[in-house]
Structures are given as structure tokens and as C-alpha cells.
CSV table of C-alpha atoms and ligand atoms in Angstrom, one decimal:
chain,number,residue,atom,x,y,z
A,186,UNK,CA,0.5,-25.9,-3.9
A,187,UNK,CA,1.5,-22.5,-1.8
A,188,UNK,CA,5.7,-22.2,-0.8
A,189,UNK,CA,6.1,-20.1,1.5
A,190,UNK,CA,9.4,-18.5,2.3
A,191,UNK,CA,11.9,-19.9,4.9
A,192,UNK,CA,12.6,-16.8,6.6
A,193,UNK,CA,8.9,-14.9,7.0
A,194,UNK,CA,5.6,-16.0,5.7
A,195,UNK,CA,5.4,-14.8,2.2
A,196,UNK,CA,3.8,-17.2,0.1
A,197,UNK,CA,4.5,-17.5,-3.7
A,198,UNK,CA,1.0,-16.3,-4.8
A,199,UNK,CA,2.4,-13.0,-4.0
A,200,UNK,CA,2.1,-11.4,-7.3
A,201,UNK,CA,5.7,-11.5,-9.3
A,202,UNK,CA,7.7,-12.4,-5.2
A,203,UNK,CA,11.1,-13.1,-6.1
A,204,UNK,CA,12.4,-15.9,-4.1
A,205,UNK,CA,16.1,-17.2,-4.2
A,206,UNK,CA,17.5,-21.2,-4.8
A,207,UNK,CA,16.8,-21.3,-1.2
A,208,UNK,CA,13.5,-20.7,-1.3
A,209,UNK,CA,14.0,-17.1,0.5
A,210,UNK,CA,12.3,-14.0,-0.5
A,211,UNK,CA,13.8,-10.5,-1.6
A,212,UNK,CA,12.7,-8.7,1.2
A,213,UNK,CA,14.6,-11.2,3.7
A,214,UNK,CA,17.6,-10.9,1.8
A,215,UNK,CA,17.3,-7.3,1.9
A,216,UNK,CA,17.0,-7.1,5.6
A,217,UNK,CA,19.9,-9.1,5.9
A,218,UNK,CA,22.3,-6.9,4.2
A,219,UNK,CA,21.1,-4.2,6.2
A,220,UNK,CA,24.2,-4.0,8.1
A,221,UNK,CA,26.4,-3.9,4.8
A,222,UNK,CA,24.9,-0.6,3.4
A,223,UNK,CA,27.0,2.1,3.2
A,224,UNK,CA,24.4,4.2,4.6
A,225,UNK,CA,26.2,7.4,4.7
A,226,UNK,CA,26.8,7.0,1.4
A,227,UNK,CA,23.3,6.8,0.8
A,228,UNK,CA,22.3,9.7,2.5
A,229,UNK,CA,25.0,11.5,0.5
A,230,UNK,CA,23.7,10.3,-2.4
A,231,UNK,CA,20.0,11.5,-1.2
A,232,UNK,CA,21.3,14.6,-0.5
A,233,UNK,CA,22.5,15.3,-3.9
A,234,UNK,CA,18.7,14.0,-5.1
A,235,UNK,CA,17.5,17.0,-2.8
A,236,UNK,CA,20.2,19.4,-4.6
A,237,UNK,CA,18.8,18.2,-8.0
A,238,UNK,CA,15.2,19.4,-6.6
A,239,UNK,CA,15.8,22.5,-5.4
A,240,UNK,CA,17.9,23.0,-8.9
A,241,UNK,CA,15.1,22.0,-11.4
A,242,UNK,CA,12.1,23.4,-9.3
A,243,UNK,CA,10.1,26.0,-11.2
A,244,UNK,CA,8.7,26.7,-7.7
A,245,UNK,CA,9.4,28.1,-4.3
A,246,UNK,CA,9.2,24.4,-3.3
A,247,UNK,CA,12.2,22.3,-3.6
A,248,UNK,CA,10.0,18.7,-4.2
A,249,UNK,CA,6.9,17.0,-3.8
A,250,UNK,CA,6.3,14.2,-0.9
A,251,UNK,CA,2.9,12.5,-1.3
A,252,UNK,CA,0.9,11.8,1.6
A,253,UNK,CA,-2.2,10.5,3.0
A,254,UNK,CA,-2.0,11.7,6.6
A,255,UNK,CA,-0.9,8.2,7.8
A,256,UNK,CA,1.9,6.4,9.5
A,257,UNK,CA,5.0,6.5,6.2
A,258,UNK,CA,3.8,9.7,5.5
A,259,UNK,CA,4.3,11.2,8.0
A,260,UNK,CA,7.6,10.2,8.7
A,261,UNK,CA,8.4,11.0,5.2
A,262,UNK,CA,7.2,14.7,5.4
A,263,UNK,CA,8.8,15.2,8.8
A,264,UNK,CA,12.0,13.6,7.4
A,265,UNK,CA,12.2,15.4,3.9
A,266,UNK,CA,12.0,19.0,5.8
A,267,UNK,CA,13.7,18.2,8.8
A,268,UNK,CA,16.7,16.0,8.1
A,269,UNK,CA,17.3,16.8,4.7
A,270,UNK,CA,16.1,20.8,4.8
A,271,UNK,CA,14.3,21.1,2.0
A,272,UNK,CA,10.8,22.8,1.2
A,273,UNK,CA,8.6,20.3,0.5
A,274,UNK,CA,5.0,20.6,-1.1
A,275,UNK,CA,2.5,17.6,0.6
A,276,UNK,CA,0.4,16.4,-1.7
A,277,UNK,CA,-2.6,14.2,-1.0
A,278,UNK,CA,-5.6,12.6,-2.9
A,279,UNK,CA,-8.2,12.3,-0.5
A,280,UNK,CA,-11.6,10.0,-0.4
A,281,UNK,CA,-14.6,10.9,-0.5
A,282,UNK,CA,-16.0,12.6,2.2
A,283,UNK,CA,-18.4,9.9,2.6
A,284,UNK,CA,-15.9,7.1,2.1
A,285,UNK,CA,-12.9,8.8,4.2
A,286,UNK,CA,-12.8,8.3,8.0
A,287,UNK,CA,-12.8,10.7,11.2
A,288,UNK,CA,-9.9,9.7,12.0
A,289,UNK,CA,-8.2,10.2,8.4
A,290,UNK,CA,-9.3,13.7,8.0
A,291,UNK,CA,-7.6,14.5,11.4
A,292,UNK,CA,-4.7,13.2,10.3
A,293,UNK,CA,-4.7,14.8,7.1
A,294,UNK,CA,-5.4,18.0,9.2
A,295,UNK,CA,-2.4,16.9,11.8
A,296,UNK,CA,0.2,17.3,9.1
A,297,UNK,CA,-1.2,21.2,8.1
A,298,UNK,CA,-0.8,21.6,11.5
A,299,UNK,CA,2.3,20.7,12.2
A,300,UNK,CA,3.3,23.6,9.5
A,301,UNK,CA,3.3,21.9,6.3
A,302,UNK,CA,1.5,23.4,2.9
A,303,UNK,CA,-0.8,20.9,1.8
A,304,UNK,CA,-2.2,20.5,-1.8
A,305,UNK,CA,-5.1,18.7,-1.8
A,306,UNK,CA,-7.2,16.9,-4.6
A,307,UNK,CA,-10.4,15.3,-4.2
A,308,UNK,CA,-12.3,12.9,-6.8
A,309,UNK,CA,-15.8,13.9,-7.7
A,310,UNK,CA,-17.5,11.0,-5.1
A,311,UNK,CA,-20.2,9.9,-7.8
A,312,UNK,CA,-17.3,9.3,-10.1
A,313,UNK,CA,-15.0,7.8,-7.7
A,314,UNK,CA,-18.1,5.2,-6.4
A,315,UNK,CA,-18.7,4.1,-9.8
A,316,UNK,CA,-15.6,3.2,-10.7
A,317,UNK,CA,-15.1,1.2,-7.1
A,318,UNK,CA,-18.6,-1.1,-7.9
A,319,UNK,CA,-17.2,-1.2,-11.1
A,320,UNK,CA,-13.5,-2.1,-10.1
A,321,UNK,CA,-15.0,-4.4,-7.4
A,322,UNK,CA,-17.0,-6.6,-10.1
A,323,UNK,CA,-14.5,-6.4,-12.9
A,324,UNK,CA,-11.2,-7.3,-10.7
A,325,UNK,CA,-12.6,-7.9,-6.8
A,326,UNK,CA,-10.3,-5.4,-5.7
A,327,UNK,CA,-12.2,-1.9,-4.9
A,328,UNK,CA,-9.0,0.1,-5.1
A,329,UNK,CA,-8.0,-0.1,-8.6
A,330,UNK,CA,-9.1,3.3,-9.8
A,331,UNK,CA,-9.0,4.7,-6.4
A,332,UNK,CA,-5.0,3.5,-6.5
A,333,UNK,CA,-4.6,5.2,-10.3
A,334,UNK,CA,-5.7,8.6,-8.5
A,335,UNK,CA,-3.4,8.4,-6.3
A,336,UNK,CA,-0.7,7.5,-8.2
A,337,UNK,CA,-1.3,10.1,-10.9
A,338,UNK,CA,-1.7,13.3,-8.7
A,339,UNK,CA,1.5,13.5,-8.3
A,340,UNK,CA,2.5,13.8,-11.2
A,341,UNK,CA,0.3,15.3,-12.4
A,342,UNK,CA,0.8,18.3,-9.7
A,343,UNK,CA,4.4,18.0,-10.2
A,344,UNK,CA,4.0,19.0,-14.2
A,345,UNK,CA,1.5,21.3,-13.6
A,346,UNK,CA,3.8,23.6,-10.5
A,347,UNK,CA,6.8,22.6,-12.1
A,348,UNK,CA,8.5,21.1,-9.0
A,349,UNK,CA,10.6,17.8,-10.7
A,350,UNK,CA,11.1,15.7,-7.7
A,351,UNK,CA,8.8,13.7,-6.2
A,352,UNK,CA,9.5,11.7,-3.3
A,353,UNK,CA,7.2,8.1,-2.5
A,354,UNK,CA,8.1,5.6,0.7
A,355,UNK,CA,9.0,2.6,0.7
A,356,UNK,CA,9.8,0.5,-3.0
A,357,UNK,CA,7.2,-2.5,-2.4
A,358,UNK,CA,9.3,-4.7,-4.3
A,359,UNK,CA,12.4,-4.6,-1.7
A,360,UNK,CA,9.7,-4.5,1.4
A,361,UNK,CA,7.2,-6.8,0.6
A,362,UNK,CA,8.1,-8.3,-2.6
A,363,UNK,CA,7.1,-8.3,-6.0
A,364,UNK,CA,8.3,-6.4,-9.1
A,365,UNK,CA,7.5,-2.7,-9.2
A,366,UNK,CA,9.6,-1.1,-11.5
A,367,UNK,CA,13.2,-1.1,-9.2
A,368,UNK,CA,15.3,-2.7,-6.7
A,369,UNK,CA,16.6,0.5,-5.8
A,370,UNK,CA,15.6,4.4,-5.6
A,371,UNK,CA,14.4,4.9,-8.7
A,372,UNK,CA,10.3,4.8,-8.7
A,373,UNK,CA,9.9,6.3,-12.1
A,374,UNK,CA,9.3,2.8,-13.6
A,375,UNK,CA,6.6,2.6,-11.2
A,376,UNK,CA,4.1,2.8,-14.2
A,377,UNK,CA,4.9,-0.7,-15.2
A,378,UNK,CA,3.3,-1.5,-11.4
A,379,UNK,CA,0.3,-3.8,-11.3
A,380,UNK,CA,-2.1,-0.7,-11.0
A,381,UNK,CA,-0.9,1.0,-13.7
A,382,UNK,CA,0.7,-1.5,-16.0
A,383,UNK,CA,-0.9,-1.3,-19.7
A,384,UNK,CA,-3.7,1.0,-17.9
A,385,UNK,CA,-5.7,3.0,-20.3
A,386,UNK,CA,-8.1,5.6,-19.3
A,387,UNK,CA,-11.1,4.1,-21.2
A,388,UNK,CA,-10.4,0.9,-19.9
A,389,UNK,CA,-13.0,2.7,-17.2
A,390,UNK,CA,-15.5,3.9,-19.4
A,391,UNK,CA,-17.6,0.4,-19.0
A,392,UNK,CA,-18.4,2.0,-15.7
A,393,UNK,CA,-20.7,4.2,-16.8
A,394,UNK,CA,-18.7,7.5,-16.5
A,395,UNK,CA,-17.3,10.2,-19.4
A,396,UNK,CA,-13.9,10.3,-20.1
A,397,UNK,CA,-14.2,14.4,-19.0
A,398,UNK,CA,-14.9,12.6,-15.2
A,399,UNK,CA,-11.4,10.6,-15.5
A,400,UNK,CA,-8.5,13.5,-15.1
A,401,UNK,CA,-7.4,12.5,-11.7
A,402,UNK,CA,-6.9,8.6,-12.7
A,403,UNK,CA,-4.9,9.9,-15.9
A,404,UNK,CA,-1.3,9.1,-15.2
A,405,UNK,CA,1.0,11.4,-17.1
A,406,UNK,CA,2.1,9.2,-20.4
A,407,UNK,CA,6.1,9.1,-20.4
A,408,UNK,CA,6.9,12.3,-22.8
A,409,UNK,CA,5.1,14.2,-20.1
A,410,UNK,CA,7.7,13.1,-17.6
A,411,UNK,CA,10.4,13.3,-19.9
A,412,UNK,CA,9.6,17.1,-21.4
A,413,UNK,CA,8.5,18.1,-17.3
A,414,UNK,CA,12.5,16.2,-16.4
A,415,UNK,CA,9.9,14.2,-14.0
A,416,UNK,CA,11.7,12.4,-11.1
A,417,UNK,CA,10.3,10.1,-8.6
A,418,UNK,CA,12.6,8.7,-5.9
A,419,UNK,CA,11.6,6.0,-3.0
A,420,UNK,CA,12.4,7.8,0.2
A,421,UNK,CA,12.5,4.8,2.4
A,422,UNK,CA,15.5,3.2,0.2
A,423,UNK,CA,17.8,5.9,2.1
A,424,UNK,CA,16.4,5.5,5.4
A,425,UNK,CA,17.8,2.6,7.7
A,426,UNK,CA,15.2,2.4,9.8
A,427,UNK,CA,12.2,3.3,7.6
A,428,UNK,CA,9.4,0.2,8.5
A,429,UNK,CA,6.5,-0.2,9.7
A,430,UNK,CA,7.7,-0.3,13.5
A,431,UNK,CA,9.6,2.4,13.5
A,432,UNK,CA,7.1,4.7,11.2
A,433,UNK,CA,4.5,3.7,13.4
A,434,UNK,CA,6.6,4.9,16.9
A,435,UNK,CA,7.4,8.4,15.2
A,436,UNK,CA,3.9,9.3,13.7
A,437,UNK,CA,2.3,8.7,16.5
A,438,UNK,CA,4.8,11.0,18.4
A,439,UNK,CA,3.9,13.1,15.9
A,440,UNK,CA,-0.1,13.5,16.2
A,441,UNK,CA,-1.3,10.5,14.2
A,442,UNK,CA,-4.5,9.0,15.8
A,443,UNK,CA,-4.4,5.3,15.5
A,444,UNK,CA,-7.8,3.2,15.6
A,445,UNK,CA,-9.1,2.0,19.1
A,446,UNK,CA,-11.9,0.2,20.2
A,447,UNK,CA,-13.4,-2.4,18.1
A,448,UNK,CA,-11.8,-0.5,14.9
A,449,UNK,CA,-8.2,-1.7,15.8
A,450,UNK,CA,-9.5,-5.1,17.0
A,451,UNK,CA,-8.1,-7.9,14.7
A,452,UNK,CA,-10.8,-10.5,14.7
A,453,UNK,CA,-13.0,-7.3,13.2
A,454,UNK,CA,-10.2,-5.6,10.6
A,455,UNK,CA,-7.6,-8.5,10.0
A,456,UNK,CA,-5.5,-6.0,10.8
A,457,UNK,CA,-2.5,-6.5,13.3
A,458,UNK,CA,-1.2,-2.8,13.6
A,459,UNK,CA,-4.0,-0.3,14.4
A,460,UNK,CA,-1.9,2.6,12.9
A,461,UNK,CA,-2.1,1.1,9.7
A,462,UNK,CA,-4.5,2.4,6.5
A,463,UNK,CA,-6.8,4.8,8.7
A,464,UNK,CA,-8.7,7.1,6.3
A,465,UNK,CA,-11.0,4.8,5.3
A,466,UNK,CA,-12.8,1.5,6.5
A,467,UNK,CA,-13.2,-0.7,2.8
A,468,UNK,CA,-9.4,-1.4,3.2
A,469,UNK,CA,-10.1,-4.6,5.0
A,470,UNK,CA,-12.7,-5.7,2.5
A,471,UNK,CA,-10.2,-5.8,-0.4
A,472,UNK,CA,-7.9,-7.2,1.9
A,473,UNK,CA,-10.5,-9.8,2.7
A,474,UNK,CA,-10.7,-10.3,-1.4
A,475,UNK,CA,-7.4,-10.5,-1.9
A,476,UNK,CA,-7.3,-13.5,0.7
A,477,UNK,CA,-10.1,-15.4,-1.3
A,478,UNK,CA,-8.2,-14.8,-4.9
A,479,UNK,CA,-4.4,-15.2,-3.3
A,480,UNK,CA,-4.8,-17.2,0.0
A,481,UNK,CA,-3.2,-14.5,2.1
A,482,UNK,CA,-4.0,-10.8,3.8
A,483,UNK,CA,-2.6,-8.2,5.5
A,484,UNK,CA,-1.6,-9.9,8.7
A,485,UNK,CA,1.1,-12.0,6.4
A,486,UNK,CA,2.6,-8.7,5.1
A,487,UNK,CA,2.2,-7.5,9.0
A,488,UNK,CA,3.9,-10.4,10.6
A,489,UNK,CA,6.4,-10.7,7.8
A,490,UNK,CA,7.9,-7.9,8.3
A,491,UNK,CA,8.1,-8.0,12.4
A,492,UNK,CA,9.7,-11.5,12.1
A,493,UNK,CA,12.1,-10.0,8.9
A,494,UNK,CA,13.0,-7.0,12.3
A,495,UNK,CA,13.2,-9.9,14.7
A,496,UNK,CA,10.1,-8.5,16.7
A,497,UNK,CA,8.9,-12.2,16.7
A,498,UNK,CA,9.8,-15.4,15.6
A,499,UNK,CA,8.6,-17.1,12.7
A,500,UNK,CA,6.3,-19.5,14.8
A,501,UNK,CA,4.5,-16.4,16.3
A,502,UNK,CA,3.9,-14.7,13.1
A,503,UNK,CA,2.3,-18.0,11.6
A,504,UNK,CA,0.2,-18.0,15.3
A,505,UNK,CA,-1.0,-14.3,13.7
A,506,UNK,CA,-1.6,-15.6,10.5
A,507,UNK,CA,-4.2,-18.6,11.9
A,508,UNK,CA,-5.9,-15.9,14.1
A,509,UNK,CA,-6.3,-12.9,12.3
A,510,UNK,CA,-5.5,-13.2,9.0
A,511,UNK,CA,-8.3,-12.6,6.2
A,512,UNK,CA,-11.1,-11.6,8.8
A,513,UNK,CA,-13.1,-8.5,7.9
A,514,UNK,CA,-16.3,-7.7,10.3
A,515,UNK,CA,-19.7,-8.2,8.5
A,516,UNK,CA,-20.2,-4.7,9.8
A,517,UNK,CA,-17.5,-3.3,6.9
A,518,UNK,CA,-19.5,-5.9,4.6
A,519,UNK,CA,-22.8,-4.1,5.1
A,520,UNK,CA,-21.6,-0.7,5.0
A,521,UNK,CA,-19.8,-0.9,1.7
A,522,UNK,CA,-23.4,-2.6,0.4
A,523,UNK,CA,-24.9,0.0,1.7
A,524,UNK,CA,-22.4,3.2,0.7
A,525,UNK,CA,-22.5,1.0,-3.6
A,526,UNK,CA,-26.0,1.2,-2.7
A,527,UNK,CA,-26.1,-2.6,-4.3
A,528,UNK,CA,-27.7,-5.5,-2.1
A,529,UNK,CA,-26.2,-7.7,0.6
A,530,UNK,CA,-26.5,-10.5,-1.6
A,531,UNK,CA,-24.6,-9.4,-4.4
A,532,UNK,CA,-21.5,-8.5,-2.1
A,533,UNK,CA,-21.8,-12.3,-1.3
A,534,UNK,CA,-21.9,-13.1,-5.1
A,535,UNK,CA,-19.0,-11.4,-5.2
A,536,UNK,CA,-17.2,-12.9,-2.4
A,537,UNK,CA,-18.4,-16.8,-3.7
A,538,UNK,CA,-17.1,-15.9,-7.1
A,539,UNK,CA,-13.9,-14.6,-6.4
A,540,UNK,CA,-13.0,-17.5,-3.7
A,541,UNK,CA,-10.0,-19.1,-6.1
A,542,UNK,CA,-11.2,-23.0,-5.9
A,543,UNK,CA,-7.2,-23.6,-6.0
A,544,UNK,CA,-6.3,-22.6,-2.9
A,545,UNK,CA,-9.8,-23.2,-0.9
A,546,UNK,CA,-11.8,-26.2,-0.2
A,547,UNK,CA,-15.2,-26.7,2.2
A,548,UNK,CA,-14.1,-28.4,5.2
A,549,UNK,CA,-15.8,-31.6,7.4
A,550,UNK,CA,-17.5,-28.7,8.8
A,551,UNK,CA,-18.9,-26.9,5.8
A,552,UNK,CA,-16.7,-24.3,6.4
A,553,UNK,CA,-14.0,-22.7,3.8
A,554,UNK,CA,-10.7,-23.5,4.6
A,555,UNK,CA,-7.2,-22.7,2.9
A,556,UNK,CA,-5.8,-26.0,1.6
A,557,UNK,CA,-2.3,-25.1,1.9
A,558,UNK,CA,-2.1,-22.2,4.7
A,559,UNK,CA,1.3,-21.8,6.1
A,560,UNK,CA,-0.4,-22.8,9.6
A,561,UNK,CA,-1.5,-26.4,8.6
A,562,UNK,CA,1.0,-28.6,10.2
A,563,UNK,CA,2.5,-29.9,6.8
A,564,UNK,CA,3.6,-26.6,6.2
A,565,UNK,CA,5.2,-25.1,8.9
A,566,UNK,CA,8.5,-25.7,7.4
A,567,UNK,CA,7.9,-24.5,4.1
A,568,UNK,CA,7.3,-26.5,1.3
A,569,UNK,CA,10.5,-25.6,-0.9
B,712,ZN,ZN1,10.8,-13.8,3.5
């Protein structure tokens, strides 16, 4: 049986949520103590982080602010140089060229423009695909390896230039829930996150690569941190009004291009914010898996956080949830078929074997249907 918190429309099978007695989730109880945060204090205390940078950098550049060109990063980057003066070096891990949209590369190319130095690494593609068909089979989540590379360029770029400070967004754990590593600034636990928990480099090798191919997904081990003084700070923590809504407002100020047409339709990307996860198109397939092994996508994160902001109520966001939530266009299905270069067929393997029997069962209909989704009239009120 799914709970689903009081406040929003997290459900339990959020991997590690923390819910209270009350059967609340962190990230509600972190909104509502918004308004008892000393945030002066905060940005006092980020300003001495900056100091710290600019102290321990090796480098004509005070810190490090990893980016992908989208909606958070963008803020962040505009925030780190602007509000808090420092000199930051952007560093992103791009997709493939194949993989990586349009629309992402001009983003990518929006924040050079607007006058920051960008360091950019890209995967070898061949590499990078075989460890998403690989990742995709072994886990049914195509980002695994893709995630590690990301994660690990930063660090790896900050030991390498010898610029300490690294700054990320938002902590997942106090935003969406779940246990990352903190509950406040500090993201250097982050390697005990679900990506990179226990990861090992030859964990990969099944995949049919060399362990030569793997550098980028090699996350520094912790001596490296600790001899490099390696520090890696949530941004967002500091910022008041750092979410989605308000991200979303300022990057697109700011040059972002947001999808349009049928690419920011919901009933295609399950997707309700079209300025959300634009460099590539596969993002709505894994969110699609995640919603057959966990019972929920994006549009529950989405709508979470709106009703959290009081953008809409909790009724409405469970009205999002029953419309949108989960779908992914057969149109994404066939192109990541096509771009594994494995058969239609075995993408539906995939999908049948991953369902999670728990949470699904065939309807009167002979249609899959949640058993417990939060829009089911039994469970409107939560079942805590
Ligand atoms: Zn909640």
C-alpha cells in the first residue's frame, strides 16, 4: 500500500522520503519554516564560503558552478557572479551530440554568451550508449552512468585546476525528499547518493567497454578530496527563493529556450513545466520507468512542489497527477530503439519487466492501472 503525504503528493516509494508522525514529508516541513530562516545570516554565512574559494583557489577562478545550460543553472551561474561577485568557472558534461537536443546546445551556448568561461567535457558517444543499453537492462533507469559523469566532472575538474569550491543547486533531500548525504549546505557526502553509493568503476565493465573508456564516470575516491581540500556546497540552501517557479521566471529572462509545440505538451512528455530537463529527449522515458518500478513521475515532483509554494492546491496537483503523470509519447519510445539500435520489441520487454506487480494491476479493461494512485478516491486523503 502507497502513503502519500498530507501536505503534497509524495508518496513513500520515494526512495529513503522522510516523512514525520504526521505523516508529512521533509520538504513540506521545510517550506514551512521558510519564514523562520535567518536568511541574512545565511547569506553571510555563504559569503564567507565564497571568501574560502577565492582563498584556496590555485586558479584565477574563485569556484566551480556546474551547469547544464538549463533552468537551476542558470540562475546559479548568474547568481554566484552577480550577487555574490565571485569568478566562477561553468563546468558542464554534455551528451552526445546525437543524444543532446537543439535546444540544449543553445542553451549551453546562451550561458557562453552571456560572458561566462565554460569548460566543457564530452563522453566518447559509443562509450556513453553502451553503458545507457547497458544501464537501461541492468537497473531500467538509462541515466545511471550518464548521472556518474556528471557527478564526477566536477570534481574531477576541480582537482585537476585546483579551484576547491564547487557549488551544485538545490540539496534533493530538503526539495524533493530522500536522503542524499545532508540536510543542510554541505553536498560533499553526496557520494553516499543513490548514483554513486558503493559505485565502482568495473561495476560497468559487463557493458562491454575497457576500463581506459571509464575516466569521466570515475568519481574522485575521498583522499582525492581530502589531499585537493575538495569542497562542494548546495547553492540553493542559501537562496530563499531558489525553486523551480522562480528559476524557471529568471532563466528564461535570461535566454533559456523552453520546449514548445508538441515537445512541452504533457500528454507527450509527462512533463508539466516545459522549461524543465531540455538537452535531451530520453528523460521522459526513465521517468516513464521510474513510474512502472515506483508508481510515480515527474508530474508528482512538479505539482509537489507548486502545491508546497501554494501555486495550487492539493486537489489540483492530484488533478495533474491523473492526467499527465507517467505518460511518455511512443515517438521518445521509438527513437531511443532506434538511437540503442535494439528492436521495438525489446524496449517493451523492458517496459513489461520492470512494471513492479505491487503497485500495478490489469484493469476490467485490460489496461494497467496503479492500485493505490493518490487519485483513486480512497486515497485522496492519504492513507497515514
Ligand atoms: Zn509533502
Amino acid at each position: 500500500m502507497i502513503g502519500y503525504c498530507k501536505r503534497c503528493l509524495t508518496p513513500d516509494t520515494w526512495p529513503d522520503a522522510v516523512f514525520d508522525q504526521e505523516g508529512v514529508c521533509l520538504p513540506c516541513r521545510v517550506a514551512e519554516t521558510m519564514e523562520d530562516i535567518d536568511w541574512n545570516e545565511r547569506l553571510n554565512e555563504l559569503h564567507r564560503i565564497g571568501k574560502w574559494g577565492r582563498d584556496h583557489s590555485h586558479s584565477h577562478y574563485d569556484c566551480i558552478v556546474g551547469v547544464s545550460g538549463g533552468k537551476d543553472s542558470t540562475r546559479q551561474a548568474f547568481y554566484v557572479r552577480d550577487e555574490l561577485g565571485l569568478n566562477p568557472l561553468l563546468v558542464c558534461c554534455t551528451y552526445p551530440p546525437e543524444e543532446m537536443t537543439e535546444r540544449g546546445a543553445h542553451n549551453l551556448a546562451n550561458l557562453a554568451e552571456c560572458g561566462f568561461d565554460l569548460h566543457v567535457l564530452s563522453p566518447a558517444p559509443v562509450v556513453s550508449k553502451k553503458l545507457m543499453n547497458y544501464s537501461l537492462h541492468q537497473h531500467g533507469n538509462l541515466f545511471r552512468a550518464t548521472e556518474l559523469a556528471l557527478y564526477a566532472t566536477l570534481p574531477q575538474t576541480a582537482i585537476s585546476y585546483g579551484i576547491p569550491l564547487i557549488f551544485l543547486g538545490e540539496n534533493p533531500s530538503l526539495t524533493f525528499g530522500g536522503k542524499v548525504g545532508s540536510f543542510d549546505s554541505d553536498a560533499n557526502n553526496q557520494r553516499s547518493h543513490n548514483t554513486l553509493g558503493g559505485a565502482k568503476v568495473a561495476d560497468w565493465l559487463p557493458a562491454g567497454v575497457k576500463i581506459s573508456e571509464l575516466v569521466p564516470y570515475c568519481y574522485p575516491d575521498e583522499w582525492e578530496f581530502d589531499k585537493a581540500d575538495i569542497r562542494i556546497v548546495y547553492l540553493g540552501y542559501f537562496m530563499r527563493d531558489f525553486n523551480d517557479i522562480v528559476n524557471t521566471d529568471f532563466a528564461l529572462n535570461h535566454g533559456l529556450e523552453p520546449r514548445i509545440g508538441d515537445d512541452a505538451n504533457p500528454e507527450w512528455t509527462g512533463s508539466i513545466n516545459p522549461a524543465d530537463a531540455l538537452d535531451e529527449e530520453f528523460v521522459h522515458i526513465n521517468q516513464f520507468f521510474k513510474y512502472l518500478k515506483l508508481g510515480y513521475g515527474k508530474v508528482t515532483q512538479q505539482a509537489s512542489v507548486k502545491v508546497r509554494h501554494g501555486q495550487i492546491t492539493r486537489d489540483e496537483g492530484i488533478e495533474l497527477v491523473r492526467k499527465y503523470d507517467g505518460k511518455c509519447n511512443e515517438i521518445y519510445l521509438d527513437k531511443l530503439a532506434n538511437y540503442l539500435d535494439i528492436p521495438r520489441s525489446e524496449l517493451d520487454d523492458l517496459i513489461a519487466s520492470y512494471r513492479n506487480k505491487d503497485l500495478w494491476h490489469l484493469n476490467n479493461h485490460g489496461e494497467w492501472e496503479l492500485k493505490e494512485a493518490i487519485y483513486s478516491h480512497n486515497n485522496a486523503e492519504s492513507v497515514w
